[in-house]
Coordinates of C-alpha atoms (C1' of nucleotides) in Angstrom, one line a residue:
Chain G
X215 CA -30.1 196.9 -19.2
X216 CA -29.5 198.7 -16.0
X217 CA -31.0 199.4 -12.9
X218 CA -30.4 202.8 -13.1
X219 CA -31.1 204.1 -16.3
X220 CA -30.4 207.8 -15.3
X221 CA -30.4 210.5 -17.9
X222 CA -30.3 209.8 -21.8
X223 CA -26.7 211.3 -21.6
X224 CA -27.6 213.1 -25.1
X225 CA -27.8 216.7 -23.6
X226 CA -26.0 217.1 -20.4
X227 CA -27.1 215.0 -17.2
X228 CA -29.0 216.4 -14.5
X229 CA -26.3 217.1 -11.7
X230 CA -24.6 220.4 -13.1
X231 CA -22.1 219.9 -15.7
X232 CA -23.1 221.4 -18.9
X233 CA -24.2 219.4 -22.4
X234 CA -20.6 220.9 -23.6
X235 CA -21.1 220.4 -27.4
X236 CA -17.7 219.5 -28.9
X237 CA -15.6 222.3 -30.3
X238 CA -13.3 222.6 -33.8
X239 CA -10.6 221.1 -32.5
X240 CA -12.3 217.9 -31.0
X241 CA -14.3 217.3 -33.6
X242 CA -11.5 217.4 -36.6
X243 CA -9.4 214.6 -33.9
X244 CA -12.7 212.7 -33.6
X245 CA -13.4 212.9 -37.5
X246 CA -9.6 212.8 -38.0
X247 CA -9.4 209.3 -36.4
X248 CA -12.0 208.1 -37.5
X249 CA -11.0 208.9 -41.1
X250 CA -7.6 207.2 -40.5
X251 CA -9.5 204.0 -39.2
X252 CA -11.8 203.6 -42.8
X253 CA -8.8 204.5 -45.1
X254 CA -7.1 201.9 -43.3
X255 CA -9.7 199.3 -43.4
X256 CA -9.8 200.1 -46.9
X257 CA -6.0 199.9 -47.8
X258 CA -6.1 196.8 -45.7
X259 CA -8.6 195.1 -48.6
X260 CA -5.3 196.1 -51.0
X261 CA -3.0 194.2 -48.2
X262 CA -1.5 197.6 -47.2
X263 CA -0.8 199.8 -44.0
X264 CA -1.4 203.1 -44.2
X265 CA 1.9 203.6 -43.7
X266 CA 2.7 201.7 -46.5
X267 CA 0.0 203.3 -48.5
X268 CA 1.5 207.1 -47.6
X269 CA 5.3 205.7 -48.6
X270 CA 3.9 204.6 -51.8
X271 CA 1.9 207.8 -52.4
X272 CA 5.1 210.0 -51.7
X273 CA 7.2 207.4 -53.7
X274 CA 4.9 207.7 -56.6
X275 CA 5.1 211.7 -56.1
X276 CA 8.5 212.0 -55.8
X277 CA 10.8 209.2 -57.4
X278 CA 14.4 208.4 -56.7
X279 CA 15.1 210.0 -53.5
X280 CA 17.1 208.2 -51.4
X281 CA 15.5 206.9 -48.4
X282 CA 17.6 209.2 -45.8
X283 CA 15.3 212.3 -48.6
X284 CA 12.4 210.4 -47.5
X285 CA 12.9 210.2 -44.2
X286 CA 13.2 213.4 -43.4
X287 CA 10.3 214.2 -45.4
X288 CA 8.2 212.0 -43.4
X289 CA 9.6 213.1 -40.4
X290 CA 10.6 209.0 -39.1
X291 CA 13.4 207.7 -38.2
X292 CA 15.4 205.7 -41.3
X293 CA 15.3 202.4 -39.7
X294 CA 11.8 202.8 -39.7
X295 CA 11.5 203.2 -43.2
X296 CA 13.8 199.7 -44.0
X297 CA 10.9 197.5 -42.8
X298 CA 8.3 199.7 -44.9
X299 CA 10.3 199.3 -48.0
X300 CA 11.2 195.9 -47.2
X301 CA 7.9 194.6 -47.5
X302 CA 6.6 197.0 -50.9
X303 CA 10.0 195.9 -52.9
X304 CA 9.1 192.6 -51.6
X305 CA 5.6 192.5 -53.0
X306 CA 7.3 193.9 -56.1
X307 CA 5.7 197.3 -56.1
X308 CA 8.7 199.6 -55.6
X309 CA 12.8 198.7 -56.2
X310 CA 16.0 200.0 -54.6
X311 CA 18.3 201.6 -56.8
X312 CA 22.0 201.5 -55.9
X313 CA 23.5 204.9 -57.0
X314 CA 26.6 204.6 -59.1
X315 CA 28.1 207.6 -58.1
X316 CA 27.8 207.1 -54.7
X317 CA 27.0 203.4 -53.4
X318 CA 25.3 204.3 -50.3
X319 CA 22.2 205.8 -51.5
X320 CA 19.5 203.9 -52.3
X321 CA 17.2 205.4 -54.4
X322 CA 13.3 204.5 -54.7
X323 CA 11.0 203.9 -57.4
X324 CA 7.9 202.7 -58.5
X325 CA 7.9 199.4 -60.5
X326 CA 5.8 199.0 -63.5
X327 CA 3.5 196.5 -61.3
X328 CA 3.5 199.7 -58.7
X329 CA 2.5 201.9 -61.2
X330 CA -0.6 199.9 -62.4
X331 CA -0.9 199.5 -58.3
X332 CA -1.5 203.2 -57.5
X333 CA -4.6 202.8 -60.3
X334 CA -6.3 200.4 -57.6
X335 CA -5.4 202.9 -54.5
X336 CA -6.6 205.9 -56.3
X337 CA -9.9 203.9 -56.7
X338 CA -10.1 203.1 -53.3
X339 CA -8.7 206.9 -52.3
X340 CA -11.6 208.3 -54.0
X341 CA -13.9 205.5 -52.4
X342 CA -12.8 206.8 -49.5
X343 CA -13.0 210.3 -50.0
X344 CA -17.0 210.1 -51.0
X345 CA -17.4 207.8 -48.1
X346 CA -16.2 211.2 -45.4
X347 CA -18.2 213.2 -47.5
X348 CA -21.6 212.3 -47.4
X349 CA -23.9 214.6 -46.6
X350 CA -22.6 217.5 -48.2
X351 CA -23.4 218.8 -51.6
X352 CA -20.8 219.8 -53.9
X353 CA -20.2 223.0 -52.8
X354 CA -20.3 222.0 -49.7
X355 CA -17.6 220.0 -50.0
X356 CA -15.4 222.7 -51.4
X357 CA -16.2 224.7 -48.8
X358 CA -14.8 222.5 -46.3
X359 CA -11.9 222.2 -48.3
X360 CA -11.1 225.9 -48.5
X361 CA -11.6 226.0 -44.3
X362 CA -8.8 223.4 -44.1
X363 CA -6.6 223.8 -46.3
X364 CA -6.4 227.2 -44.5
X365 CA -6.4 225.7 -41.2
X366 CA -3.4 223.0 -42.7
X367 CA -1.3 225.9 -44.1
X368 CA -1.8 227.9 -40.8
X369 CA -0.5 225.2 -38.9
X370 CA 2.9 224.8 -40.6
X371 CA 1.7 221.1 -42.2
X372 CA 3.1 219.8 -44.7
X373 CA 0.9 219.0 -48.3
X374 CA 0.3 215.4 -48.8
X375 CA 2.1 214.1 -45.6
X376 CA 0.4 212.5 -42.9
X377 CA 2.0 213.6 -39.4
X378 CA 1.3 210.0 -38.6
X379 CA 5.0 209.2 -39.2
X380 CA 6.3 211.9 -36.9
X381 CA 6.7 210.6 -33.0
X382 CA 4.5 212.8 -30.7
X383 CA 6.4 215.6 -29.3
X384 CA 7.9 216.5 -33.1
X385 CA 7.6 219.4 -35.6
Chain V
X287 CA 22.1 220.2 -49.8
X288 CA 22.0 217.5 -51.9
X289 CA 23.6 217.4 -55.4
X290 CA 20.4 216.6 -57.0
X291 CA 18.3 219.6 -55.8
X292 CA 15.2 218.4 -58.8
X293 CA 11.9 219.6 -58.7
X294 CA 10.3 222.3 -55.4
X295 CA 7.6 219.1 -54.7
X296 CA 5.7 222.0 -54.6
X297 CA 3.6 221.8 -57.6
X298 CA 4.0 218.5 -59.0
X299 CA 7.1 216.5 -60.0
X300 CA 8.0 216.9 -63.7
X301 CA 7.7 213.0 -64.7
X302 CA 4.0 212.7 -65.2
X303 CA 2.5 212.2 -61.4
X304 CA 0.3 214.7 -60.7
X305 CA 0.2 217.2 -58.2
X306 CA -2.7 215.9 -56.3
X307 CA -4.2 218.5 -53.9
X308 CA -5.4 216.2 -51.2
X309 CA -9.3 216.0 -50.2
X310 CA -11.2 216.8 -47.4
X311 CA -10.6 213.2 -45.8
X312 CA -6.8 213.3 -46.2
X313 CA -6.7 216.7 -44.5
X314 CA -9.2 216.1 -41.5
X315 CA -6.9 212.9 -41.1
X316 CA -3.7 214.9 -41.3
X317 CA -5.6 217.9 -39.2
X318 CA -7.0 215.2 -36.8
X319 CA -3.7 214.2 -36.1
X320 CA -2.2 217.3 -35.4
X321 CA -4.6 218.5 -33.6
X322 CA -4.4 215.5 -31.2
X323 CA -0.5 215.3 -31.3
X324 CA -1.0 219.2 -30.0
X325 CA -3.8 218.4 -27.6
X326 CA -1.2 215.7 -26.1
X327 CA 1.4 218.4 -25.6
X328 CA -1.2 220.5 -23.5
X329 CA -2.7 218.0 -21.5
X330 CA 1.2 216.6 -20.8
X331 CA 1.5 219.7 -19.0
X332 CA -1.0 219.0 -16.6
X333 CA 0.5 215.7 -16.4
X334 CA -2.0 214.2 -18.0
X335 CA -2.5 211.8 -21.1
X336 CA -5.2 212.0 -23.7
X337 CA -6.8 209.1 -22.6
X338 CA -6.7 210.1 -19.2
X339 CA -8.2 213.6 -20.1
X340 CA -11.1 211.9 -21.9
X341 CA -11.8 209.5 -19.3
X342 CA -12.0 212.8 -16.9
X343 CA -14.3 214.3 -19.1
X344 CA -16.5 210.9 -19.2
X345 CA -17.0 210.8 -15.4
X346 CA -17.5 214.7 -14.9
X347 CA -19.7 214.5 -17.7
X348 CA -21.6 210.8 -16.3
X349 CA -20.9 210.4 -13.2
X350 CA -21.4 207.6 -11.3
X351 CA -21.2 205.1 -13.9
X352 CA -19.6 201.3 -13.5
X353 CA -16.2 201.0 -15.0
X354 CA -18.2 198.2 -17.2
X355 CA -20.4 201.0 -18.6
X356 CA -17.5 203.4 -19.1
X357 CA -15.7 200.6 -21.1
X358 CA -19.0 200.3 -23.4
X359 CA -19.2 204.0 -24.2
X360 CA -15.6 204.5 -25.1
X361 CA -14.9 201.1 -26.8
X362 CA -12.3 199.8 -25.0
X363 CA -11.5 196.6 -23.0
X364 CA -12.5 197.0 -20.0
X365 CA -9.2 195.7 -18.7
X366 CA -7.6 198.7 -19.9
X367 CA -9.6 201.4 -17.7
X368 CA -8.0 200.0 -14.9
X369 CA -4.6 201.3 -15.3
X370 CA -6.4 204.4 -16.4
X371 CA -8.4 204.7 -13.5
X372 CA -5.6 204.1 -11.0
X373 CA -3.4 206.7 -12.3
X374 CA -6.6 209.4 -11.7
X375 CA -7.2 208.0 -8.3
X376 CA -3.9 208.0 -7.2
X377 CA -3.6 211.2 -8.3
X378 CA -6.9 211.8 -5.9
X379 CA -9.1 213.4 -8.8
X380 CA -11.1 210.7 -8.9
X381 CA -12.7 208.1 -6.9
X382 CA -14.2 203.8 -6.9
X383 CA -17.2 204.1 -5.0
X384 CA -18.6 200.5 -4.0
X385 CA -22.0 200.0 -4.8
X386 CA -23.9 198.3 -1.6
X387 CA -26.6 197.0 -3.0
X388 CA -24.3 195.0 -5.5
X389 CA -20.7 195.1 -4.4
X390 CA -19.1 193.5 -8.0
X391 CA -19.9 197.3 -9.1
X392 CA -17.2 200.3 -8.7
X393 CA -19.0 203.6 -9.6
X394 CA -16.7 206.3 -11.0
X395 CA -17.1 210.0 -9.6
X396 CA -14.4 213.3 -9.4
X397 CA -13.3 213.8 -6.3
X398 CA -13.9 217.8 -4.8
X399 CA -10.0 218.1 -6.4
X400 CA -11.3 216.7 -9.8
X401 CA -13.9 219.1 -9.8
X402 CA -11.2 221.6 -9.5
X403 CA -9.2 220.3 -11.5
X404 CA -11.4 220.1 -14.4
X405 CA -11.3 223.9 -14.7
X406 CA -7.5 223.6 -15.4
X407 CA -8.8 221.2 -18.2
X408 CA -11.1 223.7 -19.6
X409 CA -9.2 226.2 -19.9
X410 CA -6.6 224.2 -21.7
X411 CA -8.9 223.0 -23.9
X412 CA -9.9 226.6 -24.7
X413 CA -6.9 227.3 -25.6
X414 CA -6.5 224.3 -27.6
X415 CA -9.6 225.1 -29.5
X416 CA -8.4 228.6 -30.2
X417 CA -5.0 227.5 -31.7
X418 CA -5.9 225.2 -34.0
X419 CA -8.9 227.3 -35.4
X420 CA -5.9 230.3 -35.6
X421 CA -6.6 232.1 -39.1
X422 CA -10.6 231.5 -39.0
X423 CA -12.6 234.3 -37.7
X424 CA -16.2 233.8 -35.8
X425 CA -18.0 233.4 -38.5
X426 CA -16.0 230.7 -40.3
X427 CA -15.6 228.9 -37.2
X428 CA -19.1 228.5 -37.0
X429 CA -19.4 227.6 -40.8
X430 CA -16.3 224.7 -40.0
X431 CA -18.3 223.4 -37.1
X432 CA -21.7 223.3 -38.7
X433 CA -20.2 221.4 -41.7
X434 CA -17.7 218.8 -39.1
X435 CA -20.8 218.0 -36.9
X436 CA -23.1 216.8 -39.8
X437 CA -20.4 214.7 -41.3
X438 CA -20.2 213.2 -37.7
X439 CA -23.3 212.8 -37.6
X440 CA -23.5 211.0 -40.9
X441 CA -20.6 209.2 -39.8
X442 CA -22.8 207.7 -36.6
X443 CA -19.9 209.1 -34.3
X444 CA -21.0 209.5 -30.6
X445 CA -20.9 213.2 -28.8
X446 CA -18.1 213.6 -27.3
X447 CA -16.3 210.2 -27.4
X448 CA -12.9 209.7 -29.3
X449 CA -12.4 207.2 -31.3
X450 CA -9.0 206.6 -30.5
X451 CA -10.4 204.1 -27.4
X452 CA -11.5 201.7 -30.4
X453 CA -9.7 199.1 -31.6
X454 CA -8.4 200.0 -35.4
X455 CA -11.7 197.8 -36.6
X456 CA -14.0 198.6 -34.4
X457 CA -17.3 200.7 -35.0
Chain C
dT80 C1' -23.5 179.8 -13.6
dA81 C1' -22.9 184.7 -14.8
dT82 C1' -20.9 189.2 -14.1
dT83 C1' -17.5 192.9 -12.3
dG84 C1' -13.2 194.2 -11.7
dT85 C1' -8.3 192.8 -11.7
dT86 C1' -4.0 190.6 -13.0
dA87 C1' -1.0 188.1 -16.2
dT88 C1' 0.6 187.3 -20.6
dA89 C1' 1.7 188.1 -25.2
dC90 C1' 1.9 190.9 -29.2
dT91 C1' 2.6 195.0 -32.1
dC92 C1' 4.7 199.0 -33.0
dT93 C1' 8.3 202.2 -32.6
dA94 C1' 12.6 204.5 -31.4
dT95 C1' 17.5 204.2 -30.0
dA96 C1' 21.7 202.7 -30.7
dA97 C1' 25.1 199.5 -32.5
dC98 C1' 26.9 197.8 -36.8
dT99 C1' 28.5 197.4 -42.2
dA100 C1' 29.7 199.3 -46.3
dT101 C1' 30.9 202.9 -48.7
dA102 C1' 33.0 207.4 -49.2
Chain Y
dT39 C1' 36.0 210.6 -40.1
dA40 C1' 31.5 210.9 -41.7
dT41 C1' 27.2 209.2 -44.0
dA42 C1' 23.5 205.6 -45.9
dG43 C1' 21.4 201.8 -44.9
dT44 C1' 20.7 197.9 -41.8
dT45 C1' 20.1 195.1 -37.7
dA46 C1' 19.4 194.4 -32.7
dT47 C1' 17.5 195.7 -28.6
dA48 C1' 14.4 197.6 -25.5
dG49 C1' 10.4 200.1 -24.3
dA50 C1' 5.5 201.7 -24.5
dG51 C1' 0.9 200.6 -25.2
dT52 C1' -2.7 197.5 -26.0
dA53 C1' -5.7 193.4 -26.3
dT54 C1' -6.7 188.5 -24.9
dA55 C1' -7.4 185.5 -21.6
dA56 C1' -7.1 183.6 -16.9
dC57 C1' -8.5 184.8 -12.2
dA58 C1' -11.0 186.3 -7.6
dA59 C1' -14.9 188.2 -5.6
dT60 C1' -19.7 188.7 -5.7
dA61 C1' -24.2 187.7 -7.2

DNA sequence: TATTGTTATACTCTATAACTATA
DNA sequence: TATAGTTATAGAGTATAACAATA
C-alpha cells in the first residue's frame, strides 16, 4: 500500500526503541475495553445500554432502594440516574414506588415483565462470558478468576459494580 | 443511616436473586476500567491525557509514519489526530515533518525533548503496572499475563494499541 | 479525479446547579 | 431548613462532512 513499507511493526522497529510487550495493567484496559465494547453490542441486540443493563442488574439484586441508595452505590450523580430509570419504567421493565411513609423516596423494582427480562440478559451475560473466554480450558478459566478477583478486592472495587458510572477522578 | 438498613449486599439479598459472583469478563471490564481511570490520574500528572500518552507511544514506537497511517492503526478518524497532534507539538515533544517527495504527507516523529520525555512516561507506567498488579507476586504475575495475552490474542486485539480509539462498534 | 490534512458542524453524554414537593 | 427527585443548562469529547492543498 505504501511506498515505504518499513519494518513489520510486530517486534520492535529497527531504529532503537524496544518491542515493549505490553504489561498487566495494559493489557486488562485493552481486554477491559474491549470487553465493555461486546457486552455492549450484545445488550444493544436487547435495546439496552450498558448502563441500563448494570441499573437493572443492581435493581434486580437489590430491590426497593430508593434511587438517592442507588446512586451512591453506583457512584453517579442522581440526575443521572432519572433519565436511566426513565426509559426502563418506560419500557415497563422496572416501576417507581412512592413510599408512604415518606413521599420523597422513590423506591425501585423489577416488574414481572423485568423479571422474565433478566432471563434474556443472563442468556446473553453468559453468551458473553464464553465469548472472553475462549481459549482457556476450564481450569483455566478459574484460574483467571481467582487472579482477579484478588486483584478487584486489592483495589478497593466494589462486587458487581462497574466503575463505569463513577466520573474519572472518583473513588 | 437509613431506617431500612436490610440485607449486607454482601452475600445475596434475601428475596430469591442470587448472589452472582461475577465472571472473568465482568471483572476484566470492571478491572479494565479502573485500571485506565488510574492510568489517567498518572498520566494527568505529566499533563498528559490517555490518548495523548498512547499516541506518544505510537510515534516512539513507529516513527515517521503519516498521520493517515497513525489513524488506521489506532481506529480513529483521522480528523481527530489533529487536535491530538497539536497539543504534543505545541508542547514541542513532537514534530510534522513534510515529506518532499509528496508534500500532502506530514510524518510524525518525537522531538530530542519527546525522547526525554518518554522516560518520564516509563517510569510512570512502571509504576502503574506495579500498583494495579499490588497483591500478586512474580510468579502470579507472570501466570496473569500468560493467560491475558492469549485471550488477546484470541480476541484478534493488536499489540499495543487500545481500543478505546475505536468507535463503540468498531473491530 | 483522488488523497492528505484541516476545519466546521452537529451530536451524545455527562455533570452542575436551579427548581419542586415533601418533610 | 433539609432532603428526594426532577429539570435546565453548559461543557467535554467525538464523529461526519465540507474544505484547501497537493498529486
Amino acid at each position: 500500500m505504501s511506498t515505504n513499507k518499513s519494518v513489520s511493526a510486530k517486534d520492535g522497529g529497527g531504529d532503537g526503541s524496544p518491542p515493549r510487550r505490553p504489561g498487566n495493567a495494559f493489557l486488562l484496559a485493552q481486554l477491559g475495553a474491549h470487553a465493555a465494547a461486546r457486552f455492549a453490542e450484545r445488550v444493544g441486540q436487547l435495546d439496552l445500554t450498558p448502563a441500563q443493563a448494570g441499573l437493572l442488574r443492581l435493581i434486580a439484586w437489590q430491590p426497593g432502594q430508593s434511587q438517592q441508595a442507588v446512586a451512591r452505590t453506583l457512584g453517579t450523580p442522581p440526575s443521572r440516574l432519572v433519565l436511566l430509570v426513565d426509559g426502563l419504567e418506560e419500557r415497563g421493565l422496572i416501576e417507581r414506588r412512592r413510599n408512604p411513609e415518606d413521599r420523597r423516596h422513590h423506591a425501585l423494582y423489577l416488574t414481572a415483565a423485568g423479571t422474565d427480562f433478566m432471563a434474556r440478559l443472563a442468556t446473553v451475560g453468559a453468551a458473553h462470558e464464553d465469548d472472553i473466554c475462549d481459549g482457556l480450558d476450564q481450569r483455566e478459566r478459574a484460574q483467571l478468576q481467582e487472579l482477579l478477583e484478588r486483584l478487584a478486592v486489592r483495589q478497593g472495587l466494589a462486587v458487581g459494580v462497574h466503575p463505569g458510572y463513577r466520573p474519572p477522578a472518583a473513588r
